[in-house]
Short mmCIF file of C-alpha atoms and ligand atoms in Angstrom, two decimals:
data_model
loop_
_atom_site.label_atom_id
_atom_site.label_comp_id
_atom_site.label_asym_id
_atom_site.label_seq_id
_atom_site.Cartn_x
_atom_site.Cartn_y
_atom_site.Cartn_z
CA MET A 1 -0.44 43.98 -6.54
CA SER A 2 0.31 40.21 -6.28
CA LYS A 3 -1.00 37.80 -8.48
CA ARG A 4 -3.49 35.07 -7.11
CA ILE A 5 -2.27 31.35 -7.78
CA VAL A 6 -4.62 28.57 -6.70
CA SER A 7 -3.82 24.95 -6.88
CA GLY A 8 -4.56 21.60 -5.13
CA VAL A 9 -3.11 18.01 -4.36
CA ARG A 10 -5.23 15.08 -3.69
CA PRO A 11 -4.58 13.29 -0.43
CA THR A 12 -4.69 9.69 -2.09
CA GLY A 13 -1.98 8.42 0.30
CA ARG A 14 1.63 9.81 1.34
CA LEU A 15 2.87 12.42 -1.26
CA HIS A 16 5.63 10.61 -3.45
CA LEU A 17 8.64 11.86 -5.24
CA GLY A 18 6.57 11.99 -8.66
CA ASN A 19 4.12 14.58 -6.75
CA TYR A 20 7.21 16.52 -5.67
CA VAL A 21 9.04 16.60 -8.88
CA GLY A 22 5.96 17.35 -11.06
CA THR A 23 4.00 19.72 -8.79
CA LEU A 24 5.27 20.33 -5.40
CA LYS A 25 8.82 21.53 -5.90
CA ASN A 26 7.08 24.08 -8.27
CA TRP A 27 4.69 25.17 -5.42
CA VAL A 28 7.57 25.93 -3.15
CA LYS A 29 9.25 28.14 -5.93
CA LEU A 30 6.10 29.91 -6.39
CA GLN A 31 5.53 30.58 -2.80
CA ASN A 32 8.90 32.25 -2.44
CA GLU A 33 8.45 34.58 -5.38
CA GLU A 34 7.07 38.03 -4.29
CA GLU A 35 4.81 38.46 -7.27
CA TYR A 36 2.44 35.74 -6.23
CA GLU A 37 0.01 35.10 -3.52
CA CYS A 38 -0.66 31.33 -3.39
CA PHE A 39 -3.67 29.31 -2.42
CA PHE A 40 -2.89 25.66 -2.15
CA PHE A 41 -5.27 23.04 -0.89
CA VAL A 42 -5.51 19.56 0.22
CA ALA A 43 -8.43 18.49 -2.26
CA ASP A 44 -10.12 15.85 0.02
CA TRP A 45 -13.67 16.22 -1.93
CA HIS A 46 -11.79 15.26 -5.20
CA SER A 47 -10.17 12.08 -3.64
CA LEU A 48 -13.76 10.87 -3.34
CA THR A 49 -14.31 10.89 -7.18
CA THR A 50 -12.61 7.38 -7.20
CA GLY A 51 -12.14 6.48 -3.54
CA PHE A 52 -15.66 7.20 -2.18
CA GLU A 53 -16.05 3.79 -0.67
CA HIS A 54 -12.97 4.39 1.51
CA ALA A 55 -13.70 7.88 2.59
CA GLU A 56 -12.47 7.22 6.26
CA GLN A 57 -9.09 6.30 4.77
CA VAL A 58 -8.92 9.71 2.97
CA GLY A 59 -9.88 11.27 6.36
CA CYS A 60 -7.24 9.52 8.36
CA ASN A 61 -4.58 10.61 6.02
CA LEU A 62 -5.25 14.30 5.97
CA PHE A 63 -3.01 15.60 8.65
CA ASN A 64 -0.49 13.46 7.46
CA VAL A 65 -0.30 15.40 4.04
CA PHE A 66 -0.07 18.90 5.90
CA TYR A 67 2.78 17.44 7.56
CA ASP A 68 4.49 16.32 4.14
CA LEU A 69 3.63 19.61 2.53
CA MET A 70 5.21 21.56 5.38
CA ALA A 71 8.04 19.34 5.45
CA ILE A 72 9.20 19.90 2.00
CA GLY A 73 9.10 23.68 2.28
CA LEU A 74 5.40 24.82 2.32
CA ASP A 75 4.95 27.65 4.71
CA PRO A 76 1.31 28.47 6.14
CA GLU A 77 2.47 31.90 6.97
CA ARG A 78 3.54 32.64 3.38
CA SER A 79 1.13 30.48 1.65
CA ALA A 80 -2.75 29.78 2.30
CA LEU A 81 -2.54 26.18 2.95
CA PHE A 82 -5.88 25.09 3.66
CA LEU A 83 -8.57 21.94 3.39
CA GLN A 84 -10.78 21.81 0.53
CA SER A 85 -13.86 20.47 2.48
CA ALA A 86 -13.43 22.90 5.43
CA ILE A 87 -14.55 25.71 3.09
CA SER A 88 -18.19 25.21 2.12
CA GLY A 89 -17.77 27.44 -0.92
CA HIS A 90 -16.28 24.76 -3.04
CA SER A 91 -19.26 22.39 -2.96
CA GLU A 92 -21.65 25.55 -3.32
CA LEU A 93 -19.87 26.86 -6.34
CA PHE A 94 -19.74 23.19 -7.68
CA LEU A 95 -23.29 22.99 -7.45
CA ILE A 96 -23.94 26.27 -9.32
CA TYR A 97 -21.45 25.61 -12.22
CA SER A 98 -23.04 22.20 -12.46
CA MET A 99 -26.22 23.96 -13.47
CA ILE A 100 -24.55 25.73 -16.35
CA THR A 101 -22.23 23.27 -17.73
CA PRO A 102 -23.49 21.37 -20.48
CA MET A 103 -22.81 17.44 -20.39
CA GLY A 104 -21.34 17.62 -23.82
CA TRP A 105 -18.33 19.58 -22.50
CA LEU A 106 -17.48 16.95 -19.96
CA GLU A 107 -17.99 13.89 -22.17
CA ARG A 108 -15.16 14.99 -24.17
CA ASN A 109 -12.63 14.88 -21.35
CA PRO A 110 -9.91 12.41 -22.19
CA THR A 111 -8.62 12.28 -18.61
CA VAL A 112 -12.02 10.76 -17.56
CA LYS A 113 -11.36 7.75 -19.84
CA GLU A 114 -7.73 7.48 -18.52
CA MET A 115 -9.31 7.32 -14.83
CA VAL A 116 -11.59 4.65 -16.04
CA ARG A 117 -8.82 2.63 -17.10
CA ASP A 118 -6.39 3.02 -14.33
CA TYR A 119 -8.96 2.84 -11.46
CA ASP A 120 -10.83 -0.26 -13.25
CA ILE A 121 -14.32 1.48 -12.86
CA LYS A 122 -15.97 0.90 -16.10
CA GLU A 123 -18.98 -0.55 -14.81
CA HIS A 124 -19.57 2.38 -11.96
CA ILE A 125 -18.65 5.83 -13.51
CA ASN A 126 -20.35 8.09 -11.21
CA TYR A 127 -21.48 11.52 -11.60
CA GLY A 128 -18.91 13.10 -9.20
CA LEU A 129 -16.16 11.53 -11.53
CA ILE A 130 -17.56 12.91 -14.91
CA GLY A 131 -18.05 16.28 -13.10
CA TYR A 132 -14.75 16.58 -11.50
CA PRO A 133 -13.66 19.31 -13.85
CA VAL A 134 -16.53 21.52 -12.73
CA LEU A 135 -15.34 20.99 -9.18
CA GLN A 136 -11.81 22.16 -10.31
CA ALA A 137 -13.26 25.12 -11.95
CA ALA A 138 -15.14 25.88 -8.43
CA ASP A 139 -11.88 25.33 -6.78
CA ILE A 140 -9.98 28.18 -8.69
CA THR A 141 -12.64 30.71 -9.22
CA LEU A 142 -13.88 30.67 -5.54
CA TYR A 143 -10.77 32.51 -5.03
CA LYS A 144 -10.74 34.50 -8.01
CA GLY A 145 -7.56 32.74 -9.13
CA GLU A 146 -5.67 34.40 -11.86
CA TYR A 147 -3.06 31.68 -12.41
CA VAL A 148 -2.93 27.98 -12.29
CA PRO A 149 0.46 26.18 -12.30
CA ILE A 150 -0.10 23.36 -14.61
CA GLY A 151 1.79 21.21 -17.26
CA LYS A 152 0.95 21.11 -20.81
CA ASP A 153 -1.27 18.10 -20.45
CA GLN A 154 -3.78 19.91 -18.28
CA LEU A 155 -4.37 22.55 -20.59
CA PRO A 156 -7.68 21.12 -21.73
CA HIS A 157 -8.82 21.13 -18.17
CA LEU A 158 -7.95 24.81 -17.54
CA GLU A 159 -9.72 25.62 -21.10
CA LEU A 160 -13.06 24.05 -19.79
CA THR A 161 -12.63 26.19 -16.62
CA ARG A 162 -12.29 29.20 -18.72
CA GLU A 163 -15.38 27.96 -20.83
CA ILE A 164 -17.46 27.74 -17.60
CA VAL A 165 -16.33 31.32 -16.62
CA ARG A 166 -17.17 32.76 -19.78
CA ARG A 167 -20.63 30.98 -19.56
CA PHE A 168 -21.11 32.13 -15.87
CA ASN A 169 -20.05 35.93 -16.71
CA HIS A 170 -22.09 35.99 -19.92
CA LEU A 171 -25.28 34.87 -18.00
CA TYR A 172 -24.94 36.82 -14.77
CA GLY A 173 -22.55 39.55 -15.31
CA SER A 174 -18.56 39.46 -14.78
CA ILE A 175 -17.62 38.18 -11.47
CA PHE A 176 -14.62 35.85 -12.34
CA PRO A 177 -11.34 36.58 -13.82
CA GLU A 178 -10.61 33.94 -16.55
CA PRO A 179 -7.65 32.11 -14.99
CA LYS A 180 -4.51 31.81 -17.09
CA GLU A 181 -2.05 28.82 -17.23
CA LEU A 182 1.34 29.22 -15.57
CA LEU A 183 3.02 26.57 -17.61
CA THR A 184 5.67 24.66 -15.60
CA ASP A 185 8.21 22.73 -17.50
CA PHE A 186 8.18 19.78 -14.93
CA PRO A 187 9.18 16.19 -16.12
CA VAL A 188 6.94 13.37 -15.51
CA LEU A 189 8.83 10.87 -13.13
CA LYS A 190 8.25 7.39 -13.65
CA ALA A 191 8.57 4.86 -10.83
CA LEU A 192 11.68 2.61 -10.78
CA ASP A 193 9.60 0.04 -12.11
CA GLY A 194 9.20 1.94 -15.13
CA ARG A 195 5.46 2.40 -14.90
CA ARG A 196 3.52 5.62 -13.75
CA MET A 197 4.36 6.45 -10.15
CA SER A 198 1.37 5.36 -7.89
CA LYS A 199 0.68 4.56 -4.30
CA THR A 200 -2.04 2.10 -5.76
CA LEU A 201 0.33 0.50 -7.87
CA GLY A 202 2.84 0.19 -5.09
CA ASN A 203 5.67 1.58 -6.70
CA ALA A 204 5.76 5.13 -5.04
CA ILE A 205 8.86 6.36 -3.13
CA PRO A 206 7.46 8.66 -0.34
CA VAL A 207 8.79 12.26 -0.58
CA VAL A 208 9.10 12.22 3.35
CA ALA A 209 10.70 9.01 3.97
CA SER A 210 13.19 6.83 6.23
CA GLU A 211 16.53 5.72 5.00
CA GLN A 212 14.98 2.11 5.05
CA GLU A 213 11.86 3.17 2.97
CA ILE A 214 13.91 4.63 0.26
CA TRP A 215 16.18 1.51 0.17
CA SER A 216 13.06 -0.73 0.10
CA ALA A 217 11.93 1.00 -2.81
CA VAL A 218 15.12 1.17 -4.78
CA LYS A 219 16.13 -2.25 -4.14
CA SER A 220 13.28 -3.52 -6.12
CA ALA A 221 13.93 -1.37 -9.14
CA VAL A 222 13.88 -2.97 -12.50
CA THR A 223 17.12 -2.86 -14.10
CA ASP A 224 18.60 -4.13 -17.53
CA PRO A 225 16.86 -7.48 -17.74
CA SER A 226 19.74 -8.83 -19.85
CA ARG A 227 22.30 -8.40 -16.63
CA VAL A 228 22.12 -11.91 -15.09
CA TYR A 229 25.75 -12.01 -13.81
CA ARG A 230 27.66 -9.32 -12.04
CA ASN A 231 30.09 -8.64 -14.98
CA ASP A 232 27.47 -9.09 -17.74
CA PRO A 233 27.57 -5.94 -19.89
CA GLY A 234 24.73 -3.64 -19.22
CA HIS A 235 22.55 -1.04 -21.13
CA PRO A 236 21.95 1.95 -18.95
CA ASP A 237 19.76 3.50 -21.61
CA ILE A 238 16.96 1.11 -20.69
CA CYS A 239 17.69 1.07 -16.83
CA ASN A 240 15.44 2.71 -14.62
CA VAL A 241 18.08 3.23 -11.81
CA TYR A 242 20.25 5.04 -14.48
CA HIS A 243 17.38 7.02 -15.32
CA TYR A 244 17.16 8.44 -11.67
CA PHE A 245 20.77 9.10 -11.93
CA GLU A 246 20.17 11.32 -15.21
CA VAL A 247 17.32 13.11 -13.53
CA PHE A 248 18.61 13.86 -10.10
CA PHE A 249 22.44 12.81 -9.70
CA LYS A 250 23.92 13.80 -13.15
CA ASN A 251 27.47 14.99 -11.93
CA GLU A 252 27.67 11.95 -9.21
CA ALA A 253 26.88 9.66 -12.26
CA ARG A 254 29.68 11.16 -14.23
CA SER A 255 32.30 11.30 -11.26
CA MET A 256 31.77 7.56 -10.71
CA ASP A 257 31.98 6.83 -14.72
CA LEU A 258 28.78 4.83 -14.21
CA GLN A 259 27.63 4.77 -17.91
CA GLU A 260 30.74 3.23 -18.81
CA SER A 261 31.26 0.96 -15.99
CA CYS A 262 27.88 -0.37 -16.31
CA ILE A 263 28.52 -0.96 -20.16
CA LYS A 264 31.69 -2.83 -19.21
CA GLY A 265 30.06 -4.79 -16.56
CA ALA A 266 32.37 -3.26 -14.07
CA ILE A 267 29.67 -2.42 -11.38
CA GLY A 268 27.03 -4.71 -10.02
CA CYS A 269 23.31 -3.41 -10.04
CA MET A 270 23.09 -3.93 -6.30
CA ASP A 271 25.99 -1.65 -5.62
CA CYS A 272 24.58 0.89 -8.09
CA LYS A 273 21.45 0.59 -6.42
CA LYS A 274 22.79 1.14 -3.01
CA LYS A 275 24.42 4.28 -4.42
CA LEU A 276 21.48 5.72 -5.77
CA SER A 277 19.44 4.90 -2.41
CA ALA A 278 22.15 6.79 -0.42
CA LEU A 279 21.88 9.79 -2.81
CA LEU A 280 18.40 9.86 -2.43
CA ASN A 281 18.53 9.59 1.08
CA GLY A 282 20.79 12.65 1.22
CA MET A 283 18.52 14.59 -0.90
CA LEU A 284 15.25 13.78 1.10
CA LEU A 285 16.79 13.81 4.58
CA PRO A 286 16.13 17.35 5.28
CA PHE A 287 12.41 16.74 4.50
CA TYR A 288 12.41 13.58 6.88
CA GLU A 289 13.90 15.62 9.62
CA ARG A 290 11.63 18.63 9.27
CA LYS A 291 8.63 16.33 9.54
CA GLN A 292 9.97 14.76 12.71
CA LEU A 293 10.25 18.19 14.41
CA LEU A 294 6.78 19.22 13.01
CA MET A 295 5.21 16.03 14.46
CA GLN A 296 6.31 17.06 17.98
CA GLU A 297 3.98 20.00 17.75
CA PRO A 298 0.97 18.78 16.31
CA GLU A 299 -1.34 21.56 18.08
CA LYS A 300 0.94 24.31 16.29
CA VAL A 301 0.50 22.73 13.02
CA LYS A 302 -3.13 22.36 13.52
CA GLU A 303 -3.47 26.12 14.56
CA MET A 304 -1.73 27.19 11.22
CA ILE A 305 -3.82 25.14 9.07
CA GLU A 306 -7.02 26.42 10.74
CA THR A 307 -5.75 30.03 10.52
CA CYS A 308 -5.26 29.34 6.71
CA ASN A 309 -8.55 27.71 6.51
CA THR A 310 -10.28 31.05 8.08
CA LYS A 311 -8.34 33.24 5.50
CA ALA A 312 -9.77 31.12 2.62
CA ASP A 313 -13.10 30.80 3.93
CA ARG A 314 -13.38 34.75 4.25
CA ILE A 315 -12.55 34.97 0.60
CA ALA A 316 -14.87 32.28 -0.31
CA ARG A 317 -17.72 33.48 1.50
CA LYS A 318 -17.52 36.88 -0.21
CA THR A 319 -17.54 35.30 -3.56
CA ILE A 320 -20.56 33.12 -2.83
CA GLN A 321 -22.32 36.20 -1.52
CA GLU A 322 -21.60 38.08 -4.40
CA ILE A 323 -23.20 35.46 -6.44
CA LYS A 324 -26.26 35.36 -4.45
CA GLU A 325 -26.61 39.03 -4.81
CA LYS A 326 -26.35 38.70 -8.73
CA PHE A 327 -29.00 35.89 -8.54
CA GLY A 328 -31.35 37.85 -6.02
CA PHE A 329 -31.09 34.83 -3.72
CA LYS A 330 -32.29 36.45 -0.45
CA VAL A 331 -35.22 36.47 1.56
CA GLU A 332 -36.71 39.56 2.17
CA CYS A 333 -39.91 40.61 4.12
CA HIS A 334 -42.61 41.96 1.45
CA GLU A 335 -46.02 42.66 2.26
CA SER A 336 -48.01 39.99 0.56
CA LYS A 337 -50.05 41.44 -2.33
CA GLU A 338 -52.97 38.93 -1.77
CA ASN A 339 -53.74 40.49 1.62
S1 SF4 B 401 24.76 -1.10 -13.00
FE1 SF4 B 401 23.25 0.48 -12.52
S2 SF4 B 401 22.79 1.64 -14.64
FE2 SF4 B 401 23.64 -0.51 -14.94
S3 SF4 B 401 21.91 -1.81 -15.26
FE3 SF4 B 401 22.71 -2.11 -13.18
S4 SF4 B 401 21.24 -0.72 -12.01
FE4 SF4 B 401 21.35 -0.14 -14.19
#
């Protein structure tokens, strides 16, 4: 019997290369392994935790996220690829878990502090942001997910999910498996300006991008600031462009003697960037081409997503029904004792 995997991605704009290297590439790999049954969702409810004032922007972007996911190799016929908000069970289970999760468990979450800093929302931390790990617990367990592909930095979140599951099972009887981590050794890819890659910071390279978009991201890369003139000696170890060669194109860097040429000042940064841009374009071109084809058949794509929504919803409803039966929440016609 295959092991069930559940994971989601927030639709905060176009998917970028950092998303791909860090998470999505691994999704495609897991999808293609026989031992797993994959449930991957677009976490639109989650995007409201920090973007509730611009909900309509999230809505506009949803279909595009599905195009991108399919363009990079996720196949709705192999993985359930669905929309979180289309399945009412996510918000129902979130509500139920909210009742049994002590505030103290949530207040110790370091990621909330980081999000408050990154999104500059100190004055208005809303209940949804504090409670997003509870929604994550609901997302995973609604499908009785057994494994969650995560990096080491996300282990505390998964532990919180397990704590909630243990509490639920202790209170009401065992319904949910405790999900285990499927540790993935993916690197965090920084942007070409050396900062965290983010659409908000304007430094993201879309994973499905035209040649022109790739070039406009690469040409503004921050390189070695001590290189003023073309033949100034460079320091590749502090250059973001060189870092990308190291991550993606080691062989190419070796065959063009990039490190040595840079140190000797024998190659200009603009030429180096052009080379990186061309290589990235070659790497990402199949995604771009696949998206162009998908966009010619929007109805077919929509139908595939709806089929996945239906599959996910069937399982979710069963779980919620099981909980309601445990709770005894049903209206039955009893004769009133008062009559
Ligand atoms: S030549 Fe290339 S590696 Fe060297 S500093 Fe310029 S961009 Fe970076």
